[in-house]
């Protein structure tokens, strides 16, 4: 932040020199360089709310170079003399705000933009950033890789928690969700797959252009782009939902096909738990990342991602169930801050327990007992991961699921299942915090559930028994 301010000194001087009054020059009102997330202090920015990202990109797999423009349309939530976007690496060529050239500077992962005239609170504006370069692969605090991952024939963008800033300038925090239009040009013969629905394709000069549109609000961490050779299949579920799946030909085996063929059935079953499916299409992306890039599945919006080159099967059924359940808990109802992550992972883990029981595998009691017995699950309470490296640790997943297991024991099946269905509706397409959840439970049931939450959600100590 200090460096950014330093970088703005020349601008302030220029302003001072051009100031006809010759009087005191006020420091421009600055948007904060972070939204105040306890675990990721620099994630996101203050002073504006993004409504739409218009990304117009071109990718060259041979050189790894990405280039294009990002048009970020937002509403100022305060008077703004300058504001930040998050961007890691890449080279910014120019920035305009409202079509007028704007001054900008870089410091770490912060791109500071100073419009030619200050924005008023409530004003809608579009900041357009022209940029290019070979995007970075980021290493997360937990050692996993995200951001831009190059593959043998293209690339995959994965963004949880902060990888989106490796491929487009953004307000990189789950609390600021927006719609997207992504247009990407790739060499002919390759496919570009993203979230939402395919709004158009065209061929020009030996290149293919794909236009993907995400109309429902999406957090930056859920945005994806996969470029490469894919076997694409398009179909419609019996319920009329369009499916678009893109599978790396190397993973296009009967086991993967059999798992993906169950998407309609799983979505139907999950709709029974969580209410109507929140998006206009579904599907999956299965890509090979290369052995050195690790691999984890991710609930990228509409169209979850699965690494095809890990241990087979590429798409384990319980992982598919897990990622599809995130469409309700995570993608439609998104954590307000990163410490609320158990609202994603605890719910998705619990859903996979229900599925296993439904499929005739372990009963929910058996899954809960195994989680209770797992030493690592008791490292911290699910409501408060101590550091950014703990975001995807065992307590968030398994102890998070135990919160729901205990809630069900307290409420009984009927009331619990009503609550499970009402919760995604309450915050559909929005954000929710842990406090929102506990308050909702109290209001919905009219009961004092403090003892359950105190023990299972907030308590440091492991209870004597389940
Ligand atoms: N949200 C993913 C899941 O469904 C896990 C993401 C892991 N990301 C990471 N940076 N470790 O479980
Ligand atoms: Zn998950």
PDB file of C-alpha atoms in Angstrom, residues 53 174 176-180 194-196 214-224 300-302 331 334 429:
ATOM      1  CA  UNK A  53     -16.689  -8.498 -16.414  1.00  0.00           C
ATOM      2  CA  UNK A 174     -16.077 -13.843  -3.014  1.00  0.00           C
ATOM      3  CA  UNK A 176     -18.265  -9.204  -4.978  1.00  0.00           C
ATOM      4  CA  UNK A 177     -20.114 -11.400  -7.470  1.00  0.00           C
ATOM      5  CA  UNK A 178     -20.766 -10.341 -11.056  1.00  0.00           C
ATOM      6  CA  UNK A 179     -21.972 -11.489 -14.485  1.00  0.00           C
ATOM      7  CA  UNK A 180     -19.406 -12.334 -17.176  1.00  0.00           C
ATOM      8  CA  UNK A 194     -15.747 -21.685 -19.548  1.00  0.00           C
ATOM      9  CA  UNK A 195     -18.652 -21.129 -17.163  1.00  0.00           C
ATOM     10  CA  UNK A 196     -22.201 -20.333 -18.162  1.00  0.00           C
ATOM     11  CA  UNK A 214     -22.442 -16.232 -17.299  1.00  0.00           C
ATOM     12  CA  UNK A 215     -25.608 -14.319 -16.448  1.00  0.00           C
ATOM     13  CA  UNK A 216     -25.979 -15.335 -12.820  1.00  0.00           C
ATOM     14  CA  UNK A 217     -23.646 -13.620 -10.370  1.00  0.00           C
ATOM     15  CA  UNK A 218     -20.344 -15.477 -10.054  1.00  0.00           C
ATOM     16  CA  UNK A 219     -17.481 -15.049  -7.593  1.00  0.00           C
ATOM     17  CA  UNK A 220     -14.076 -14.598  -9.225  1.00  0.00           C
ATOM     18  CA  UNK A 221     -12.771 -17.805  -7.625  1.00  0.00           C
ATOM     19  CA  UNK A 222     -15.354 -19.818  -9.560  1.00  0.00           C
ATOM     20  CA  UNK A 223     -14.399 -18.468 -12.982  1.00  0.00           C
ATOM     21  CA  UNK A 224     -12.595 -20.930 -15.224  1.00  0.00           C
ATOM     22  CA  UNK A 300     -16.241 -23.895 -11.110  1.00  0.00           C
ATOM     23  CA  UNK A 301     -19.678 -22.373 -11.659  1.00  0.00           C
ATOM     24  CA  UNK A 302     -22.119 -24.401 -13.784  1.00  0.00           C
ATOM     25  CA  UNK A 331     -21.662 -21.001  -6.120  1.00  0.00           C
ATOM     26  CA  UNK A 334     -21.233 -17.879  -1.669  1.00  0.00           C
ATOM     27  CA  UNK A 429     -27.218 -15.783  -5.948  1.00  0.00           C
TER      28      UNK A 429
END
